[in-house]
């Protein structure tokens, strides 16, 4: 029973470092954000989670290391939450998925370096490296399409 309470506390600590619907209330303070931005982000996250969320959960929960147990899960959650909190204090953007992936890899490595399937770590790092320029290109394309579609209406 105690390990379940510890896991819930660790997960709660990680959630405390994230944004809330009324602005960010975590370590960094409160920021006002337009309602439409919040709702569009909620929609994008919901669609993404419905589309590929199960793959992320499967990868982090069993593909990185098959040896993850409740105590290891607790340790990984605390490590990820602490990392996210420190990044927030330093105003450094961080992916919570990558933080927990790294933490799970670290927990798995305590059973020996062969207990971690490092190919998954390489794939996660590659995805992280490609996400920023990929999102930039998609953002530029969306802006260009919006500009082409809206500009004739203005003049």
JSON list of C-alpha atoms in Angstrom, two decimals:
[
{"chain": "A", "resi": 1, "resn": "UNK", "atom": "CA", "xyz": [0.00, 0.00, 0.00]},
{"chain": "A", "resi": 2, "resn": "UNK", "atom": "CA", "xyz": [2.84, 2.39, 0.83]},
{"chain": "A", "resi": 3, "resn": "UNK", "atom": "CA", "xyz": [4.39, 2.06, -2.64]},
{"chain": "A", "resi": 4, "resn": "UNK", "atom": "CA", "xyz": [1.06, 3.01, -4.26]},
{"chain": "A", "resi": 5, "resn": "UNK", "atom": "CA", "xyz": [0.89, 6.18, -2.15]},
{"chain": "A", "resi": 6, "resn": "UNK", "atom": "CA", "xyz": [4.50, 6.94, -3.08]},
{"chain": "A", "resi": 7, "resn": "UNK", "atom": "CA", "xyz": [3.76, 6.48, -6.81]},
{"chain": "A", "resi": 8, "resn": "UNK", "atom": "CA", "xyz": [0.74, 8.78, -6.55]},
{"chain": "A", "resi": 9, "resn": "UNK", "atom": "CA", "xyz": [2.83, 11.40, -4.73]},
{"chain": "A", "resi": 10, "resn": "UNK", "atom": "CA", "xyz": [5.53, 11.21, -7.39]},
{"chain": "A", "resi": 11, "resn": "UNK", "atom": "CA", "xyz": [3.01, 11.56, -10.20]},
{"chain": "A", "resi": 12, "resn": "UNK", "atom": "CA", "xyz": [1.41, 14.50, -8.38]},
{"chain": "A", "resi": 13, "resn": "UNK", "atom": "CA", "xyz": [4.77, 16.21, -8.04]},
{"chain": "A", "resi": 14, "resn": "UNK", "atom": "CA", "xyz": [5.32, 15.87, -11.78]},
{"chain": "A", "resi": 15, "resn": "UNK", "atom": "CA", "xyz": [1.88, 17.32, -12.48]},
{"chain": "A", "resi": 16, "resn": "UNK", "atom": "CA", "xyz": [2.61, 20.26, -10.18]},
{"chain": "A", "resi": 17, "resn": "UNK", "atom": "CA", "xyz": [5.38, 21.38, -12.53]},
{"chain": "A", "resi": 18, "resn": "UNK", "atom": "CA", "xyz": [3.07, 21.52, -15.55]},
{"chain": "A", "resi": 19, "resn": "UNK", "atom": "CA", "xyz": [0.71, 24.24, -16.78]},
{"chain": "A", "resi": 20, "resn": "UNK", "atom": "CA", "xyz": [-2.89, 24.45, -15.60]},
{"chain": "A", "resi": 21, "resn": "UNK", "atom": "CA", "xyz": [-5.91, 25.60, -17.69]},
{"chain": "A", "resi": 22, "resn": "UNK", "atom": "CA", "xyz": [-5.83, 29.05, -16.02]},
{"chain": "A", "resi": 23, "resn": "UNK", "atom": "CA", "xyz": [-2.17, 29.73, -16.66]},
{"chain": "A", "resi": 24, "resn": "UNK", "atom": "CA", "xyz": [1.01, 28.25, -15.27]},
{"chain": "A", "resi": 25, "resn": "UNK", "atom": "CA", "xyz": [0.88, 27.92, -11.49]},
{"chain": "A", "resi": 26, "resn": "UNK", "atom": "CA", "xyz": [3.95, 25.74, -10.95]},
{"chain": "A", "resi": 27, "resn": "UNK", "atom": "CA", "xyz": [7.40, 26.73, -9.86]},
{"chain": "A", "resi": 28, "resn": "UNK", "atom": "CA", "xyz": [7.74, 29.62, -12.32]},
{"chain": "A", "resi": 29, "resn": "UNK", "atom": "CA", "xyz": [4.69, 31.70, -11.34]},
{"chain": "A", "resi": 30, "resn": "UNK", "atom": "CA", "xyz": [1.44, 32.56, -13.16]},
{"chain": "A", "resi": 31, "resn": "UNK", "atom": "CA", "xyz": [1.20, 33.61, -16.78]},
{"chain": "A", "resi": 32, "resn": "UNK", "atom": "CA", "xyz": [-1.95, 34.78, -18.55]},
{"chain": "A", "resi": 33, "resn": "UNK", "atom": "CA", "xyz": [-2.59, 32.94, -21.81]},
{"chain": "A", "resi": 34, "resn": "UNK", "atom": "CA", "xyz": [-5.43, 33.58, -24.27]},
{"chain": "A", "resi": 35, "resn": "UNK", "atom": "CA", "xyz": [-8.27, 31.07, -23.87]},
{"chain": "A", "resi": 36, "resn": "UNK", "atom": "CA", "xyz": [-8.18, 30.05, -27.57]},
{"chain": "A", "resi": 37, "resn": "UNK", "atom": "CA", "xyz": [-4.51, 29.10, -27.26]},
{"chain": "A", "resi": 38, "resn": "UNK", "atom": "CA", "xyz": [-5.22, 26.93, -24.24]},
{"chain": "A", "resi": 39, "resn": "UNK", "atom": "CA", "xyz": [-8.16, 25.22, -25.94]},
{"chain": "A", "resi": 40, "resn": "UNK", "atom": "CA", "xyz": [-6.29, 24.60, -29.20]},
{"chain": "A", "resi": 41, "resn": "UNK", "atom": "CA", "xyz": [-3.37, 23.11, -27.24]},
{"chain": "A", "resi": 42, "resn": "UNK", "atom": "CA", "xyz": [-5.79, 20.89, -25.30]},
{"chain": "A", "resi": 43, "resn": "UNK", "atom": "CA", "xyz": [-7.31, 19.72, -28.59]},
{"chain": "A", "resi": 44, "resn": "UNK", "atom": "CA", "xyz": [-3.90, 19.04, -30.17]},
{"chain": "A", "resi": 45, "resn": "UNK", "atom": "CA", "xyz": [-2.71, 17.09, -27.12]},
{"chain": "A", "resi": 46, "resn": "UNK", "atom": "CA", "xyz": [-5.96, 15.09, -27.01]},
{"chain": "A", "resi": 47, "resn": "UNK", "atom": "CA", "xyz": [-5.75, 14.18, -30.71]},
{"chain": "A", "resi": 48, "resn": "UNK", "atom": "CA", "xyz": [-2.07, 13.27, -30.37]},
{"chain": "A", "resi": 49, "resn": "UNK", "atom": "CA", "xyz": [-2.71, 11.16, -27.29]},
{"chain": "A", "resi": 50, "resn": "UNK", "atom": "CA", "xyz": [-5.59, 9.34, -28.97]},
{"chain": "A", "resi": 51, "resn": "UNK", "atom": "CA", "xyz": [-3.48, 8.72, -32.09]},
{"chain": "A", "resi": 52, "resn": "UNK", "atom": "CA", "xyz": [-0.12, 7.62, -30.64]},
{"chain": "A", "resi": 53, "resn": "UNK", "atom": "CA", "xyz": [-0.30, 7.89, -26.85]},
{"chain": "A", "resi": 54, "resn": "UNK", "atom": "CA", "xyz": [-0.47, 4.12, -26.44]},
{"chain": "A", "resi": 55, "resn": "UNK", "atom": "CA", "xyz": [2.84, 3.79, -28.31]},
{"chain": "A", "resi": 56, "resn": "UNK", "atom": "CA", "xyz": [4.56, 6.25, -25.97]},
{"chain": "A", "resi": 57, "resn": "UNK", "atom": "CA", "xyz": [3.22, 4.45, -22.90]},
{"chain": "A", "resi": 58, "resn": "UNK", "atom": "CA", "xyz": [4.27, 1.07, -24.30]},
{"chain": "A", "resi": 59, "resn": "UNK", "atom": "CA", "xyz": [7.76, 2.32, -25.20]},
{"chain": "A", "resi": 60, "resn": "UNK", "atom": "CA", "xyz": [8.43, 3.97, -21.86]},
{"chain": "A", "resi": 61, "resn": "UNK", "atom": "CA", "xyz": [6.73, 1.30, -19.77]},
{"chain": "A", "resi": 62, "resn": "UNK", "atom": "CA", "xyz": [8.19, -1.83, -21.30]},
{"chain": "A", "resi": 63, "resn": "UNK", "atom": "CA", "xyz": [10.46, -1.31, -24.29]},
{"chain": "A", "resi": 64, "resn": "UNK", "atom": "CA", "xyz": [13.20, 0.79, -22.71]},
{"chain": "A", "resi": 65, "resn": "UNK", "atom": "CA", "xyz": [13.66, -1.74, -19.93]},
{"chain": "A", "resi": 66, "resn": "UNK", "atom": "CA", "xyz": [11.52, -4.77, -19.17]},
{"chain": "A", "resi": 67, "resn": "UNK", "atom": "CA", "xyz": [12.67, -4.66, -15.53]},
{"chain": "A", "resi": 68, "resn": "UNK", "atom": "CA", "xyz": [10.63, -1.66, -14.32]},
{"chain": "A", "resi": 69, "resn": "UNK", "atom": "CA", "xyz": [8.90, -2.38, -11.00]},
{"chain": "A", "resi": 70, "resn": "UNK", "atom": "CA", "xyz": [6.84, -0.09, -8.71]},
{"chain": "A", "resi": 71, "resn": "UNK", "atom": "CA", "xyz": [9.85, 1.19, -6.75]},
{"chain": "A", "resi": 72, "resn": "UNK", "atom": "CA", "xyz": [11.66, 1.89, -10.02]},
{"chain": "A", "resi": 73, "resn": "UNK", "atom": "CA", "xyz": [8.57, 3.66, -11.36]},
{"chain": "A", "resi": 74, "resn": "UNK", "atom": "CA", "xyz": [8.46, 5.80, -8.22]},
{"chain": "A", "resi": 75, "resn": "UNK", "atom": "CA", "xyz": [12.14, 6.66, -8.58]},
{"chain": "A", "resi": 76, "resn": "UNK", "atom": "CA", "xyz": [11.71, 7.51, -12.27]},
{"chain": "A", "resi": 77, "resn": "UNK", "atom": "CA", "xyz": [8.69, 9.76, -11.52]},
{"chain": "A", "resi": 78, "resn": "UNK", "atom": "CA", "xyz": [10.57, 11.63, -8.79]},
{"chain": "A", "resi": 79, "resn": "UNK", "atom": "CA", "xyz": [13.63, 12.02, -11.05]},
{"chain": "A", "resi": 80, "resn": "UNK", "atom": "CA", "xyz": [11.52, 13.28, -13.97]},
{"chain": "A", "resi": 81, "resn": "UNK", "atom": "CA", "xyz": [9.55, 15.67, -11.73]},
{"chain": "A", "resi": 82, "resn": "UNK", "atom": "CA", "xyz": [12.74, 17.06, -10.22]},
{"chain": "A", "resi": 83, "resn": "UNK", "atom": "CA", "xyz": [14.30, 17.50, -13.66]},
{"chain": "A", "resi": 84, "resn": "UNK", "atom": "CA", "xyz": [11.19, 19.26, -14.96]},
{"chain": "A", "resi": 85, "resn": "UNK", "atom": "CA", "xyz": [11.06, 21.50, -11.89]},
{"chain": "A", "resi": 86, "resn": "UNK", "atom": "CA", "xyz": [14.73, 22.47, -12.23]},
{"chain": "A", "resi": 87, "resn": "UNK", "atom": "CA", "xyz": [14.29, 23.16, -15.95]},
{"chain": "A", "resi": 88, "resn": "UNK", "atom": "CA", "xyz": [11.26, 25.31, -15.15]},
{"chain": "A", "resi": 89, "resn": "UNK", "atom": "CA", "xyz": [13.25, 27.33, -12.62]},
{"chain": "A", "resi": 90, "resn": "UNK", "atom": "CA", "xyz": [16.01, 27.81, -15.21]},
{"chain": "A", "resi": 91, "resn": "UNK", "atom": "CA", "xyz": [13.44, 28.77, -17.90]},
{"chain": "A", "resi": 92, "resn": "UNK", "atom": "CA", "xyz": [14.63, 25.88, -20.08]},
{"chain": "A", "resi": 93, "resn": "UNK", "atom": "CA", "xyz": [12.01, 24.19, -22.27]},
{"chain": "A", "resi": 94, "resn": "UNK", "atom": "CA", "xyz": [11.81, 20.46, -21.64]},
{"chain": "A", "resi": 95, "resn": "UNK", "atom": "CA", "xyz": [9.75, 17.55, -22.87]},
{"chain": "A", "resi": 96, "resn": "UNK", "atom": "CA", "xyz": [8.11, 15.67, -20.02]},
{"chain": "A", "resi": 97, "resn": "UNK", "atom": "CA", "xyz": [8.09, 12.50, -22.14]},
{"chain": "A", "resi": 98, "resn": "UNK", "atom": "CA", "xyz": [11.83, 12.75, -22.70]},
{"chain": "A", "resi": 99, "resn": "UNK", "atom": "CA", "xyz": [12.42, 13.46, -19.01]},
{"chain": "A", "resi": 100, "resn": "UNK", "atom": "CA", "xyz": [10.55, 10.33, -17.93]},
{"chain": "A", "resi": 101, "resn": "UNK", "atom": "CA", "xyz": [12.20, 8.30, -20.72]},
{"chain": "A", "resi": 102, "resn": "UNK", "atom": "CA", "xyz": [15.64, 9.31, -19.46]},
{"chain": "A", "resi": 103, "resn": "UNK", "atom": "CA", "xyz": [14.65, 8.59, -15.87]},
{"chain": "A", "resi": 104, "resn": "UNK", "atom": "CA", "xyz": [13.34, 5.12, -16.78]},
{"chain": "A", "resi": 105, "resn": "UNK", "atom": "CA", "xyz": [16.61, 4.44, -18.64]},
{"chain": "A", "resi": 106, "resn": "UNK", "atom": "CA", "xyz": [18.56, 5.45, -15.54]},
{"chain": "A", "resi": 107, "resn": "UNK", "atom": "CA", "xyz": [16.46, 3.21, -13.29]},
{"chain": "A", "resi": 108, "resn": "UNK", "atom": "CA", "xyz": [16.89, 0.31, -15.72]},
{"chain": "A", "resi": 109, "resn": "UNK", "atom": "CA", "xyz": [20.65, 0.86, -15.84]},
{"chain": "A", "resi": 110, "resn": "UNK", "atom": "CA", "xyz": [20.88, 0.19, -12.09]},
{"chain": "A", "resi": 111, "resn": "UNK", "atom": "CA", "xyz": [20.36, -3.49, -12.99]},
{"chain": "A", "resi": 112, "resn": "UNK", "atom": "CA", "xyz": [23.32, -3.36, -15.38]},
{"chain": "A", "resi": 113, "resn": "UNK", "atom": "CA", "xyz": [23.89, -1.63, -18.68]},
{"chain": "A", "resi": 114, "resn": "UNK", "atom": "CA", "xyz": [22.48, -4.60, -20.58]},
{"chain": "A", "resi": 115, "resn": "UNK", "atom": "CA", "xyz": [19.14, -4.25, -18.76]},
{"chain": "A", "resi": 116, "resn": "UNK", "atom": "CA", "xyz": [18.33, -1.20, -20.90]},
{"chain": "A", "resi": 117, "resn": "UNK", "atom": "CA", "xyz": [17.51, -1.46, -24.58]},
{"chain": "A", "resi": 118, "resn": "UNK", "atom": "CA", "xyz": [19.63, 1.50, -25.65]},
{"chain": "A", "resi": 119, "resn": "UNK", "atom": "CA", "xyz": [18.28, 1.50, -29.20]},
{"chain": "A", "resi": 120, "resn": "UNK", "atom": "CA", "xyz": [15.09, 3.01, -27.76]},
{"chain": "A", "resi": 121, "resn": "UNK", "atom": "CA", "xyz": [17.13, 5.76, -26.12]},
{"chain": "A", "resi": 122, "resn": "UNK", "atom": "CA", "xyz": [18.77, 6.47, -29.48]},
{"chain": "A", "resi": 123, "resn": "UNK", "atom": "CA", "xyz": [15.37, 6.64, -31.17]},
{"chain": "A", "resi": 124, "resn": "UNK", "atom": "CA", "xyz": [14.03, 8.99, -28.48]},
{"chain": "A", "resi": 125, "resn": "UNK", "atom": "CA", "xyz": [17.06, 11.29, -28.84]},
{"chain": "A", "resi": 126, "resn": "UNK", "atom": "CA", "xyz": [16.70, 11.28, -32.63]},
{"chain": "A", "resi": 127, "resn": "UNK", "atom": "CA", "xyz": [13.01, 12.17, -32.30]},
{"chain": "A", "resi": 128, "resn": "UNK", "atom": "CA", "xyz": [13.89, 14.98, -29.90]},
{"chain": "A", "resi": 129, "resn": "UNK", "atom": "CA", "xyz": [16.53, 16.38, -32.27]},
{"chain": "A", "resi": 130, "resn": "UNK", "atom": "CA", "xyz": [14.17, 16.23, -35.26]},
{"chain": "A", "resi": 131, "resn": "UNK", "atom": "CA", "xyz": [11.14, 17.66, -33.42]},
{"chain": "A", "resi": 132, "resn": "UNK", "atom": "CA", "xyz": [12.38, 21.26, -33.24]},
{"chain": "A", "resi": 133, "resn": "UNK", "atom": "CA", "xyz": [13.26, 21.77, -36.93]},
{"chain": "A", "resi": 134, "resn": "UNK", "atom": "CA", "xyz": [10.24, 19.69, -37.99]},
{"chain": "A", "resi": 135, "resn": "UNK", "atom": "CA", "xyz": [7.88, 21.82, -35.92]},
{"chain": "A", "resi": 136, "resn": "UNK", "atom": "CA", "xyz": [9.58, 24.97, -37.27]},
{"chain": "A", "resi": 137, "resn": "UNK", "atom": "CA", "xyz": [9.01, 23.85, -40.85]},
{"chain": "A", "resi": 138, "resn": "UNK", "atom": "CA", "xyz": [5.39, 22.93, -40.19]},
{"chain": "A", "resi": 139, "resn": "UNK", "atom": "CA", "xyz": [4.85, 26.27, -38.40]},
{"chain": "A", "resi": 140, "resn": "UNK", "atom": "CA", "xyz": [6.35, 28.18, -41.33]},
{"chain": "A", "resi": 141, "resn": "UNK", "atom": "CA", "xyz": [4.17, 26.24, -43.79]},
{"chain": "A", "resi": 142, "resn": "UNK", "atom": "CA", "xyz": [1.03, 26.91, -41.73]},
{"chain": "A", "resi": 143, "resn": "UNK", "atom": "CA", "xyz": [1.88, 30.61, -41.53]},
{"chain": "A", "resi": 144, "resn": "UNK", "atom": "CA", "xyz": [2.47, 30.75, -45.28]},
{"chain": "A", "resi": 145, "resn": "UNK", "atom": "CA", "xyz": [-0.86, 28.99, -45.98]},
{"chain": "A", "resi": 146, "resn": "UNK", "atom": "CA", "xyz": [-2.71, 31.30, -43.57]},
{"chain": "A", "resi": 147, "resn": "UNK", "atom": "CA", "xyz": [-1.01, 34.34, -45.12]},
{"chain": "A", "resi": 148, "resn": "UNK", "atom": "CA", "xyz": [-1.96, 33.24, -48.65]},
{"chain": "A", "resi": 149, "resn": "UNK", "atom": "CA", "xyz": [-5.54, 32.48, -47.58]},
{"chain": "A", "resi": 150, "resn": "UNK", "atom": "CA", "xyz": [-6.12, 35.62, -45.47]},
{"chain": "A", "resi": 151, "resn": "UNK", "atom": "CA", "xyz": [-4.08, 38.26, -47.31]},
{"chain": "A", "resi": 152, "resn": "UNK", "atom": "CA", "xyz": [-6.45, 38.48, -50.34]},
{"chain": "A", "resi": 153, "resn": "UNK", "atom": "CA", "xyz": [-9.39, 38.95, -47.96]},
{"chain": "A", "resi": 154, "resn": "UNK", "atom": "CA", "xyz": [-7.76, 41.95, -46.26]},
{"chain": "A", "resi": 155, "resn": "UNK", "atom": "CA", "xyz": [-7.06, 43.94, -49.46]}
]
